[in-house]
Short mmCIF file of C-alpha atoms in Angstrom, two decimals:
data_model
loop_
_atom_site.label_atom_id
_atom_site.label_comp_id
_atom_site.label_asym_id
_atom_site.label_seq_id
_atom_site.Cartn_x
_atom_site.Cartn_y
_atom_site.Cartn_z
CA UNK A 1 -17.66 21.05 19.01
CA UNK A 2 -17.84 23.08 15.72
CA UNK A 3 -20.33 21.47 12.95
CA UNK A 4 -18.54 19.98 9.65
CA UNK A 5 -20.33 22.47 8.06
CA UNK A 6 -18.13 25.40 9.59
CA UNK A 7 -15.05 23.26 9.79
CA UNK A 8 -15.50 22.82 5.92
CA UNK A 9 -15.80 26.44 5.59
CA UNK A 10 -12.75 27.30 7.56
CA UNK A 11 -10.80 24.76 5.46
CA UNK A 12 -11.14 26.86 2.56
CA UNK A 13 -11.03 29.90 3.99
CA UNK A 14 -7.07 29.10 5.47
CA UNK A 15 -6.21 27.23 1.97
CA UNK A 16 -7.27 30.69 0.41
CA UNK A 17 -10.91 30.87 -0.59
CA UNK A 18 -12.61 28.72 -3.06
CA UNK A 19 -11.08 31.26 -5.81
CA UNK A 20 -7.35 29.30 -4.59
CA UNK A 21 -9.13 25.77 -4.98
CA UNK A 22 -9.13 24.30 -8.37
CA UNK A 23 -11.02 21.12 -7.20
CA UNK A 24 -11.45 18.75 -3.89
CA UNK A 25 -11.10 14.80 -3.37
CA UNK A 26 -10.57 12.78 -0.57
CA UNK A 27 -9.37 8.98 0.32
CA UNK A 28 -9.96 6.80 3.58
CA UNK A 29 -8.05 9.63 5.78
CA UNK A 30 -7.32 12.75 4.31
CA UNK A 31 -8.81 15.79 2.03
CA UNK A 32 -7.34 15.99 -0.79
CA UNK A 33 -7.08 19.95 -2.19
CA UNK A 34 -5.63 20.76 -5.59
CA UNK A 35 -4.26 24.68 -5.15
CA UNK A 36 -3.76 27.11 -7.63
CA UNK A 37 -0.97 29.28 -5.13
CA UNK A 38 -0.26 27.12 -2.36
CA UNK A 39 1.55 30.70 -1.11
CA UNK A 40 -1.94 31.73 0.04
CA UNK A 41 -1.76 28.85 2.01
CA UNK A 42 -2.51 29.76 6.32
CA UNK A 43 -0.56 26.82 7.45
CA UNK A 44 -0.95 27.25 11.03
CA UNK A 45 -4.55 28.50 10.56
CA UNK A 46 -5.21 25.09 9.15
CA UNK A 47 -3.47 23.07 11.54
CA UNK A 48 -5.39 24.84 14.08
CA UNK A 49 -8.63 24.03 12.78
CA UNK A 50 -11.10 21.56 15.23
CA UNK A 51 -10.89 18.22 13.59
CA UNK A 52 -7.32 18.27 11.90
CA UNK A 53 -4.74 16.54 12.51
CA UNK A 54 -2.35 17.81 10.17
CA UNK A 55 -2.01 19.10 6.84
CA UNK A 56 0.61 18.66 4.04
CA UNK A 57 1.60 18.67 0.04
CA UNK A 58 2.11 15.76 -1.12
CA UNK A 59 1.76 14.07 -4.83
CA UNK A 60 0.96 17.84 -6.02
CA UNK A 61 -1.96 17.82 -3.81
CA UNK A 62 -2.55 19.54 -0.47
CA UNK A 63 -4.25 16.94 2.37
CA UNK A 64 -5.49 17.66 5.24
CA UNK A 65 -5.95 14.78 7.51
CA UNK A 66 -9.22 14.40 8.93
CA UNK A 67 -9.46 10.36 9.62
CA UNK A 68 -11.90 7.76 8.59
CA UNK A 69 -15.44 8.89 8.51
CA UNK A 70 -14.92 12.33 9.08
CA UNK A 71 -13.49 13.05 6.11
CA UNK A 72 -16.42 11.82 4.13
CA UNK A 73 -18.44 14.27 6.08
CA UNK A 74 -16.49 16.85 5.89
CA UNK A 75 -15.72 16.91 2.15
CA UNK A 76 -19.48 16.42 1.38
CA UNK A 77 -20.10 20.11 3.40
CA UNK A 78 -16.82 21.27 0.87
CA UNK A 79 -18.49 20.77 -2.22
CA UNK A 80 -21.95 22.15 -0.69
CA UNK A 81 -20.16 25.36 -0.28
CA UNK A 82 -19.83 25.30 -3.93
CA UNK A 83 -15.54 23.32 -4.02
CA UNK A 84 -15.62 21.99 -7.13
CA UNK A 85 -15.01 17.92 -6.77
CA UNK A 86 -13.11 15.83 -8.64
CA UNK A 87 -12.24 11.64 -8.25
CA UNK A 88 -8.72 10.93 -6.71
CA UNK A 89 -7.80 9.52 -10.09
CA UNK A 90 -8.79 12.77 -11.88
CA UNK A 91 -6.32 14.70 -9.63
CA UNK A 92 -3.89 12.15 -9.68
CA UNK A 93 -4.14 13.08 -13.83
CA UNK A 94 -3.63 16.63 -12.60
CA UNK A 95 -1.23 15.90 -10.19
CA UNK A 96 1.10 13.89 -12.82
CA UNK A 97 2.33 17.15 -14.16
CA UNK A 98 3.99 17.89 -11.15
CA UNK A 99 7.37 16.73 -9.49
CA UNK A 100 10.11 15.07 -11.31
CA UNK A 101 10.72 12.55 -13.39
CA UNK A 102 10.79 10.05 -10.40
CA UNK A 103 8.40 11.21 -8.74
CA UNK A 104 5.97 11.05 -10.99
CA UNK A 105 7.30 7.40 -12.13
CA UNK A 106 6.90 6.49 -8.25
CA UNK A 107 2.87 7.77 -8.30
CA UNK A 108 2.09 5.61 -11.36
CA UNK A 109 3.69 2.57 -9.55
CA UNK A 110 1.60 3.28 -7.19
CA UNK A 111 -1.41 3.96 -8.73
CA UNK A 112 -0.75 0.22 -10.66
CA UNK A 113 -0.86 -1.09 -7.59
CA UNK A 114 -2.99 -0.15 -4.63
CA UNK A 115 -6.06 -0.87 -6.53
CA UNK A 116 -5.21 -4.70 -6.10
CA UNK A 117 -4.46 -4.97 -2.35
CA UNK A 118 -7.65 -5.51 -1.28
CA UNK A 119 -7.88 -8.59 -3.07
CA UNK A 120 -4.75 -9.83 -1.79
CA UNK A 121 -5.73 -8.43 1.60
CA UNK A 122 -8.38 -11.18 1.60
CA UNK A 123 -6.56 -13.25 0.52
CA UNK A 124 -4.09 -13.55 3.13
CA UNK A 125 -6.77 -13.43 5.96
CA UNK A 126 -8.40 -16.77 4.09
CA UNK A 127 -4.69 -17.76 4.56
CA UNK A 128 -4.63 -17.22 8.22
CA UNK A 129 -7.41 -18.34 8.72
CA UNK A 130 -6.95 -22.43 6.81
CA UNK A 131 -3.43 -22.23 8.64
CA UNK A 132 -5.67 -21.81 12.11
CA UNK A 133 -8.10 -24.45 11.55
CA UNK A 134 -5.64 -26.54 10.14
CA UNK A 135 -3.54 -26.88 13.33
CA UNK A 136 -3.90 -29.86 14.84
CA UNK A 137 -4.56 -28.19 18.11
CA UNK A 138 -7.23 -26.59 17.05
CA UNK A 139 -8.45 -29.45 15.97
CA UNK A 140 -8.24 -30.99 18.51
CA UNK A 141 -10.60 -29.35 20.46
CA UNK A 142 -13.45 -30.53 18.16
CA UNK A 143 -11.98 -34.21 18.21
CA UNK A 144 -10.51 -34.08 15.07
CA UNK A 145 -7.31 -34.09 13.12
CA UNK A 146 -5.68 -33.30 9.76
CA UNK A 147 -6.70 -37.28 8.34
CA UNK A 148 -10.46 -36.34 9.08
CA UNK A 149 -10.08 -33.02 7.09
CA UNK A 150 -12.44 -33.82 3.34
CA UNK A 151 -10.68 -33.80 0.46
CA UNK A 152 -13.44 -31.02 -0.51
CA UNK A 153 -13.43 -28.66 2.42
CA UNK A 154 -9.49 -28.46 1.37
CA UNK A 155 -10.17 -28.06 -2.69
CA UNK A 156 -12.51 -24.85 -1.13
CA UNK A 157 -9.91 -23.64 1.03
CA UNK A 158 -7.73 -23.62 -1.90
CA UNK A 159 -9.78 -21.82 -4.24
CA UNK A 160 -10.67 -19.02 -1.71
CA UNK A 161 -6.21 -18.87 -1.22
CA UNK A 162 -5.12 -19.69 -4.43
CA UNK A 163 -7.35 -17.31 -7.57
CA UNK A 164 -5.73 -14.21 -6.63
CA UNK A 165 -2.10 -15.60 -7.06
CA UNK A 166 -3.24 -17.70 -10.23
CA UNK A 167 -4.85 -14.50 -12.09
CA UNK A 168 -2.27 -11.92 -10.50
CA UNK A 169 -0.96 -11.29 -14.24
CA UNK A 170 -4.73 -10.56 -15.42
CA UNK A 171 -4.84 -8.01 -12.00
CA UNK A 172 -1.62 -6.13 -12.78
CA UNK A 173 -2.04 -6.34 -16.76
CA UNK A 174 -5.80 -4.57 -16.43
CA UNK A 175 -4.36 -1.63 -13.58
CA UNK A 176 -1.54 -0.96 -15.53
CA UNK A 177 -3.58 -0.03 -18.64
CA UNK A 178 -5.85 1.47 -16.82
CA UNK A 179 -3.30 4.07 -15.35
CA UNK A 180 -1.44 4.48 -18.63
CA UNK A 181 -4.26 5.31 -20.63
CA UNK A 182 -5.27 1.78 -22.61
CA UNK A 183 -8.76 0.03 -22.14
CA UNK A 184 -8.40 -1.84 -19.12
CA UNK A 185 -10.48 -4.84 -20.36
CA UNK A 186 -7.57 -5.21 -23.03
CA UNK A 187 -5.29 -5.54 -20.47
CA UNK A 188 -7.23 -7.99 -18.56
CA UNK A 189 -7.70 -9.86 -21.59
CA UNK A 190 -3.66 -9.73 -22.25
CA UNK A 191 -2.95 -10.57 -18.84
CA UNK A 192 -5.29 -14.01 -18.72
CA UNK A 193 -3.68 -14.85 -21.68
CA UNK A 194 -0.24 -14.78 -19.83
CA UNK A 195 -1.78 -17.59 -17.78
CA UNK A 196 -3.72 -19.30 -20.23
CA UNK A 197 -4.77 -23.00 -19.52
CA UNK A 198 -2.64 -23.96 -22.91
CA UNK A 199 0.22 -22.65 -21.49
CA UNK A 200 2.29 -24.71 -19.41
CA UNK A 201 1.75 -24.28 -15.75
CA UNK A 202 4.63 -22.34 -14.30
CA UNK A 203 4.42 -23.98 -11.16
CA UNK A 204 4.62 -27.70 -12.53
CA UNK A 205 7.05 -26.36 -15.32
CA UNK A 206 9.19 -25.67 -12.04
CA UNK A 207 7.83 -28.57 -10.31
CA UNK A 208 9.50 -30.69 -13.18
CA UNK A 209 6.33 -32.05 -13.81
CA UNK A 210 5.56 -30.31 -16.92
CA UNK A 211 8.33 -28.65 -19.69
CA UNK A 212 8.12 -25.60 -21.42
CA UNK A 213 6.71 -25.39 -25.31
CA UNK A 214 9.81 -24.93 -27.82
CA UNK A 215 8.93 -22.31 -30.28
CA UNK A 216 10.86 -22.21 -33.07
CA UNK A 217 12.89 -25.34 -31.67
CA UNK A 218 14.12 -23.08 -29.30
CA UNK A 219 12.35 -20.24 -27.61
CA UNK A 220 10.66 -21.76 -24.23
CA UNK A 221 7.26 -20.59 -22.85
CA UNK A 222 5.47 -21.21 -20.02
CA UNK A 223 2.49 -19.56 -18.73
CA UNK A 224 3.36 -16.67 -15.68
CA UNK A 225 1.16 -17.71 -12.87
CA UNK A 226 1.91 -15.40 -10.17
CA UNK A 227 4.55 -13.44 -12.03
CA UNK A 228 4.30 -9.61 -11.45
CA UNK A 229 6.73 -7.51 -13.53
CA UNK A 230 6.31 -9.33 -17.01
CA UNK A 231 2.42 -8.08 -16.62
CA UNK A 232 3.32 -4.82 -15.76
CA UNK A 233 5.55 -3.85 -18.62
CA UNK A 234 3.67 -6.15 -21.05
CA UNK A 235 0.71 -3.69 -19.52
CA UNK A 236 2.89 0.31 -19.82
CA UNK A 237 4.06 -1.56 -23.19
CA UNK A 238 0.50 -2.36 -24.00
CA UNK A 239 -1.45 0.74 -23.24
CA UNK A 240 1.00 2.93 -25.48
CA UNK A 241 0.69 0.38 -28.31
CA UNK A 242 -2.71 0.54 -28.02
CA UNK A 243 -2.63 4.58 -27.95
CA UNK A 244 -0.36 4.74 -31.02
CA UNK A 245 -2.79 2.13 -32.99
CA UNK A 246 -5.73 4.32 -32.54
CA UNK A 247 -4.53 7.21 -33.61
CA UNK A 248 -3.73 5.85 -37.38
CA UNK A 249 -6.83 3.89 -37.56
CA UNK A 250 -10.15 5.40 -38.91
CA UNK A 251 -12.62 5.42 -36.32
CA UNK A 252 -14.75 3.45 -38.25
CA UNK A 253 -12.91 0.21 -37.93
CA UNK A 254 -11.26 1.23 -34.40
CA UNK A 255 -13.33 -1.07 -32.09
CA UNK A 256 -12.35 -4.04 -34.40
CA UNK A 257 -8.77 -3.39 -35.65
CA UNK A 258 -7.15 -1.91 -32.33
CA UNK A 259 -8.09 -4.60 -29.80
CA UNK A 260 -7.14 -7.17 -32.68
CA UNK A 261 -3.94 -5.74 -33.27
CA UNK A 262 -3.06 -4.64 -29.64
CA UNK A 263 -3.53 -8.16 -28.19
CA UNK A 264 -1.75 -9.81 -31.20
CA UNK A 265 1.54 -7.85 -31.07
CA UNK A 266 1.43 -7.54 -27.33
CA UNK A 267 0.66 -11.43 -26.43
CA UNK A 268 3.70 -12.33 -28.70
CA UNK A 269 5.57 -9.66 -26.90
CA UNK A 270 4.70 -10.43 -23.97
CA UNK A 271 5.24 -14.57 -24.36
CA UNK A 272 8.71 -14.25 -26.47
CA UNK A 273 10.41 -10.80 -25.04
CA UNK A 274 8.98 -9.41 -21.88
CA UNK A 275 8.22 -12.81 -20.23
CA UNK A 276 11.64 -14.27 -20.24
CA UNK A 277 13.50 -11.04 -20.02
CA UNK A 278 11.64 -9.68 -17.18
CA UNK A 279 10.59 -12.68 -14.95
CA UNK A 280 14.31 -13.57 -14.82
CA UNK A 281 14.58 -9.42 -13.58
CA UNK A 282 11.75 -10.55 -11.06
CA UNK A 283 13.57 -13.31 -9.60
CA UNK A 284 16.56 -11.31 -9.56
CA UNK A 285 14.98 -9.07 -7.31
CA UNK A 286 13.23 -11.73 -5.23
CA UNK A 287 16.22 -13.26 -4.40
CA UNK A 288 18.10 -10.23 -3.40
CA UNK A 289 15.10 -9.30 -0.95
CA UNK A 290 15.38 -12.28 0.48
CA UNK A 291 18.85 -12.86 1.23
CA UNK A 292 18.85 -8.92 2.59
CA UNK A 293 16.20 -10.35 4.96
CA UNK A 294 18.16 -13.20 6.16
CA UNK A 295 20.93 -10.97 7.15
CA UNK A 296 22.36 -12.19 10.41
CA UNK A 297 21.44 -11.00 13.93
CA UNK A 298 18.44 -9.21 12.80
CA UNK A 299 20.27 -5.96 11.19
CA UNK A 300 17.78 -6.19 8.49
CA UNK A 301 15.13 -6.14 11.00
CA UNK A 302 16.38 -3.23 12.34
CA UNK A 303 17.18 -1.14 9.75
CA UNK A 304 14.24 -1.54 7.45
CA UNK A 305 11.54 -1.00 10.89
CA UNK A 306 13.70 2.12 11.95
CA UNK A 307 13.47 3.37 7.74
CA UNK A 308 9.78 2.05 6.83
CA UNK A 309 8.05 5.32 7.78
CA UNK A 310 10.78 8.03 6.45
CA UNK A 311 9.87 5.79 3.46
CA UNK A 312 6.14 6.10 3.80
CA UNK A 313 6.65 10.50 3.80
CA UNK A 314 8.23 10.38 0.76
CA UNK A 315 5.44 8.07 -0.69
CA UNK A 316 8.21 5.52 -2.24
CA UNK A 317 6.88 2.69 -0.06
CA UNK A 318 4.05 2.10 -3.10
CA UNK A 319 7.28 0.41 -4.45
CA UNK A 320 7.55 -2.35 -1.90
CA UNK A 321 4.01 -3.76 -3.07
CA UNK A 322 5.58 -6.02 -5.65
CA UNK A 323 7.97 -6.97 -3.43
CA UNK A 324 5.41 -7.98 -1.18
CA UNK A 325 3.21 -9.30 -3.77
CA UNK A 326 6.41 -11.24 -4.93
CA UNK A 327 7.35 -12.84 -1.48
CA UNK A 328 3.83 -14.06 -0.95
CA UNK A 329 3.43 -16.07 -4.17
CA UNK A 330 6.87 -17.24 -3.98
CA UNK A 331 7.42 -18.07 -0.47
CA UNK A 332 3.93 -18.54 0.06
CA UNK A 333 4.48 -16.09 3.11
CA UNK A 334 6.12 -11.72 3.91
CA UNK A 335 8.50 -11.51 6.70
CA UNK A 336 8.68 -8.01 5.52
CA UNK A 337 5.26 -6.74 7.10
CA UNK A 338 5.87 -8.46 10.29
CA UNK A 339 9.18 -5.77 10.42
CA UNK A 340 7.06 -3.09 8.54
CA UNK A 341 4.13 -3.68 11.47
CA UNK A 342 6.67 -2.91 14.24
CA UNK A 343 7.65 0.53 12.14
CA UNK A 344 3.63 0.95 12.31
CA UNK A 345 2.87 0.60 16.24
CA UNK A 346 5.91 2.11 17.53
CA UNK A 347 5.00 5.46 15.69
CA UNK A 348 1.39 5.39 17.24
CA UNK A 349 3.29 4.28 20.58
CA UNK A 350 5.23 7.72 20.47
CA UNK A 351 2.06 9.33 19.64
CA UNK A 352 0.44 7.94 22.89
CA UNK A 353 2.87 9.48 24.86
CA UNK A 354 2.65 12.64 23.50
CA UNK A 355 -1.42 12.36 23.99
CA UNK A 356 -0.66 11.12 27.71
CA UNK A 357 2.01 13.45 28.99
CA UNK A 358 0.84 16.62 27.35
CA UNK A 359 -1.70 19.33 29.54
CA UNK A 360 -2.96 20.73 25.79
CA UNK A 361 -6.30 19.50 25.65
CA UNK A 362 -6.38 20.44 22.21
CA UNK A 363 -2.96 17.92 21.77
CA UNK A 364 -4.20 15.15 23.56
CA UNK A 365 -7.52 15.17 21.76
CA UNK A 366 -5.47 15.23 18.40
CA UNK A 367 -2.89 12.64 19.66
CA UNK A 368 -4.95 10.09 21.77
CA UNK A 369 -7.70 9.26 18.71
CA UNK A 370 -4.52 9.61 16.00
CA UNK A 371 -2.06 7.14 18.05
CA UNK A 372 -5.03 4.79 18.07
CA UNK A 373 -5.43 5.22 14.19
CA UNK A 374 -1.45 3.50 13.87
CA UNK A 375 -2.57 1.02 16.29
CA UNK A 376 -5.00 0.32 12.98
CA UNK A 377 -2.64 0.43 10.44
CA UNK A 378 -2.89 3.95 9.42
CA UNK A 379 0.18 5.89 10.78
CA UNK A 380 -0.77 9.47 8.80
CA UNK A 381 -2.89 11.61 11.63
CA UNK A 382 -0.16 10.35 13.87
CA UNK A 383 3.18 11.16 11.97
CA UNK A 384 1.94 14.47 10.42
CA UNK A 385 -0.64 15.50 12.85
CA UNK A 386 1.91 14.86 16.26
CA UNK A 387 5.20 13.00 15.67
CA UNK A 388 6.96 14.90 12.82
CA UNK A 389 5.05 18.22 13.94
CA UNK A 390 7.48 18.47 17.81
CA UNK A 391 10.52 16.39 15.43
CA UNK A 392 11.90 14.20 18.60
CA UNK A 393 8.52 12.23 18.93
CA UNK A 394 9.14 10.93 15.40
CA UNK A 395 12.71 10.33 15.90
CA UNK A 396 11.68 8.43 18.83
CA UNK A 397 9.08 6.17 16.86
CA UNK A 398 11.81 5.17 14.46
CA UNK A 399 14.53 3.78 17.00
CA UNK A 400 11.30 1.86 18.46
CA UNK A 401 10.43 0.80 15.10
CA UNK A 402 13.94 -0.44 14.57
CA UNK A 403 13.85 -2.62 17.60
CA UNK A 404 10.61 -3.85 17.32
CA UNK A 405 11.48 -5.08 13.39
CA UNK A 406 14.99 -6.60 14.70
CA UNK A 407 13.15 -8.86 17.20
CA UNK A 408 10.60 -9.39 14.17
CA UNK A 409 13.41 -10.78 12.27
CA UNK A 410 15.15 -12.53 15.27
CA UNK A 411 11.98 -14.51 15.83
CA UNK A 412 11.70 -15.64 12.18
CA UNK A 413 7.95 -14.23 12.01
CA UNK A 414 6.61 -14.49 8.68
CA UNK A 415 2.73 -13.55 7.53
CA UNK A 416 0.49 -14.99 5.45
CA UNK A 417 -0.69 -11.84 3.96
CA UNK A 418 0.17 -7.97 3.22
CA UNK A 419 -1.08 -4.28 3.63
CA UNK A 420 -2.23 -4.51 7.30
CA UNK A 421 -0.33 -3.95 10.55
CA UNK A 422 -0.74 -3.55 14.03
CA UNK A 423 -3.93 -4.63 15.68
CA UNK A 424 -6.14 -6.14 12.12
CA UNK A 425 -2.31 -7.48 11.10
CA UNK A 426 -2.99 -10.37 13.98
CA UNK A 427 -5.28 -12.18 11.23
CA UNK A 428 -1.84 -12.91 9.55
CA UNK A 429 -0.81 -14.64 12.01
CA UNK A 430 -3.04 -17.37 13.23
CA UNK A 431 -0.17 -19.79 11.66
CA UNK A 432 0.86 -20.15 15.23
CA UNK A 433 2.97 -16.98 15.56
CA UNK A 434 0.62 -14.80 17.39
CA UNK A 435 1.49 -14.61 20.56
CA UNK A 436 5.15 -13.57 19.28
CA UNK A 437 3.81 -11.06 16.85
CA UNK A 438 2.05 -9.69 19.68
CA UNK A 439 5.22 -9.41 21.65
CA UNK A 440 6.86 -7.50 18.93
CA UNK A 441 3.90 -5.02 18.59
CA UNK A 442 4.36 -4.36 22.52
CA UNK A 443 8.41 -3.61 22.81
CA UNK A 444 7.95 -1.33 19.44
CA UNK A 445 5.42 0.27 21.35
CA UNK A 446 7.03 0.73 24.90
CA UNK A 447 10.39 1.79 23.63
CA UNK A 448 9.06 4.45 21.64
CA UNK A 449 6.63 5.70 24.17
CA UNK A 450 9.35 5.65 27.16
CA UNK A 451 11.62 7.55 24.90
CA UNK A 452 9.33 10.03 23.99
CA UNK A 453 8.05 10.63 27.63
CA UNK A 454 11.66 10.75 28.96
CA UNK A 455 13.60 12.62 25.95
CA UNK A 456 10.78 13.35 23.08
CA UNK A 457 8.44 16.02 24.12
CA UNK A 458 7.38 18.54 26.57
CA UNK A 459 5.06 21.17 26.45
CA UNK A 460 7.49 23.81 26.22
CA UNK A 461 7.70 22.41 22.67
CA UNK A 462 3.73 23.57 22.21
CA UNK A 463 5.12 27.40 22.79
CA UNK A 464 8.64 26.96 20.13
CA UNK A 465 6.38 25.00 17.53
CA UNK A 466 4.26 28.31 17.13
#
């Protein structure tokens, strides 16, 4: 097995030499190259490389995937050989300036909001887990039942499931002026404001059991607990303000007139304008996700599992975060990743079979570890390193993923959380769905890896895909 050190080495060499390499990142999974002429690019001298399991532009940026771990080690021996490196948000600045308009408004949006998911992450898995020990079998089997549960242990519960949701505002408010160029801890500040304790609760205001405040003897306000999209264009809105401010003020009174003036135009914004205009937008949206997901006879099931991961390679899925986001402090649970997870296993089930049936030992030791990356939630080695590489395996993972996420939405399963699938996704589902989300992970699975062992791949496809 070559040492990192020489893989690193032949990285460069096939991207061009470090004289082609303007600087070098990388995430969980992949490498992330920013190329002066990606025509001096070896493609196939990449791909062929011990170690990776595909390569690919994307965001302006070429990646290599490498998987978790390895690509720490890996890009540490890159910048030894004298790579230039760079944080992912630095090359996401350099990266900005490339692809259209779209595009580019489809990076920020996701930029905004990937930096939150791990807190929501957790927060769904404290979810799962009070909706486990809550059941009264469970319970039971200590001699107990929901009467003997302390008024205490369930205030605790509650704060470990409810801050997130409470503060989401605050969240979005201090990432969104963080990507677009304001002083994050203005937007934080802006975005507690939003659910200041002097505000009326949004919940109770809907509750009935508390009204709005009448400015003016007629403009309503309540605070935005939970709301998404007023925070994030109070927060684009914000950081520009706060850009244009500083430019006409003289540096020395910039630290106290530009926060003062930023957070006093922007709160009254953000209260009289942008709140109301944009929260009914919000629950626009909601309410057109969720009557597309209670489409009869599980089409939407089926459609959005067999689409999720055509989504994911044009890097648009970043946009179904607030949706998810939405649906969770709404609903108070996601039917959407229970469909999404299906989309998730059934690609890593078609890479299986490709691992399994192939006599390439260089395949199968690319497939087998990458099929059991989707069965983690992390479908990239598989769909760029196998699937879409011999075309029918992908194909395959998509009609699998379509009938796994129609039985997803036949069975009604809904999680308690977001942002992971597959195998770690089972902590959203201690609510007493388990045993069916495990069922749907297994058909999404076995369809696409029977399709692609009858009708998906053969080796002959090793000798036309050179």
């Amino acid at each position: 097995m070559a040492e990192n050190s020489q893989i690193a080495k032949e990285i460069i060499e096939a991207v061009g030499g470090q004289e082609n390499i303007l600087s070098a990142a990388h995430c969980a999974t992949r490498l992330r190259i920013m190329i002066k002429d990606k025509e001096k690019i070896d493609q196939q001298r990449v791909e062929d490389i011990e170690k990776v399991k595909g390569a690919f532009f994307n965001s302006g940026q070429y990646q290599v995937i490498l998987g978790t771990g390895t690509v720490n080690k890996i890009y540490d021996e890159v910048i030894r050989l004298g790579v230039g490196g760079s944080t992912k948000s630095d090359q996401a600045k350099e990266a900005a300036q490339s692809g259209n308009t779209f595009q580019r408004a489809i990076r920020s949006f996701g930029d905004v909001f990937v930096p939150i998911i791990p807190a929501l992450v957790a927060t769904g898995l404290f979810m799962g887990l009070r909706g486990l020990v809550m059941q009264e079998q469970i319970l039971a089997l200590f001699g107990l039942s929901p009467d003997n549960i302390s008024q205490n242990f369930i205030l605790f519960t509650q704060v470990l499931t409810d801050t997130a949701f409470i503060f989401l505002p605050a969240l979005v408010a201090w990432s969104t002026f963080r990507v677009f160029g304001g002083t994050p801890i203005i937007g934080l500040v802006l975005g507690l404001m939003l659910v200041s304790p002097a505000l009326p609760n949004a919940w109770n205001v809907a509750g009935g059991s508390a009204e709005p405040i009448l400015f003016l003897g007629f403009l309503p306000v309540v605070g935005y607990q939970g709301s998404v999209l007023p925070a994030f264009i109070a927060g684009i809105v914000g950081a520009k303000l706060e850009q244009m401010i500083r430019k006409r003020v003289p540096d020395t009174l910039d630290l106290v007139v530009t926060p003062f003036l930023t957070l006093l135009i922007m709160i009254s914004l953000a209260l009289f304008v942008i709140g109301p205009v944009f929260h009914t937008v919000e629950n626009l949206i909601l309410d057109a996700t969720v009557a597309v997901l209670k489409w009869p006879f599980g089409i939407s099931g089926f459609l959005i599992g067999f689409l999720n991961q055509i989504i994911v390679i044009t890097g648009v899925h970043h946009v179904f975060n607030m949706l998810e986001i939405s649906l969770l402090e709404k609903l108070g649970n996601n039917p959407y990743n229970a469909i999404v997870t299906a989309a998730v296993a059934a690609q890593g089930g078609a890479t299986l079979a490709v691992g399994l049936k192939t006599k390439s030992k260089k395949l199968r030791a690319l497939a087998l570890p990458s099929s059991l990356s989707a069965f983690l939630g992390i479908t990239e080695p598989a769909i760029f390193g196998v699937n879409l590489r011999y075309g029918k395996p992908f194909l395959m993972g998509l009609i699998g993923g379509g009938v796994g996420g129609f039985f997803a939405s036949i069975f009604g399963l809904k999680a308690t959380g977001m942002a992971i699938t597959v195998i770690p996704g089972t902590l959203l589902y201690l609510n007493g769905q388990i045993l069916l989300y495990l069922l749907v992970n297994i058909i999404a699975i076995a369809i696409a890896f029977v399709l692609t062992w009858l009708f998906g791949f053969s080796d002959k496809q090793l000798k036309d895909n050179r």
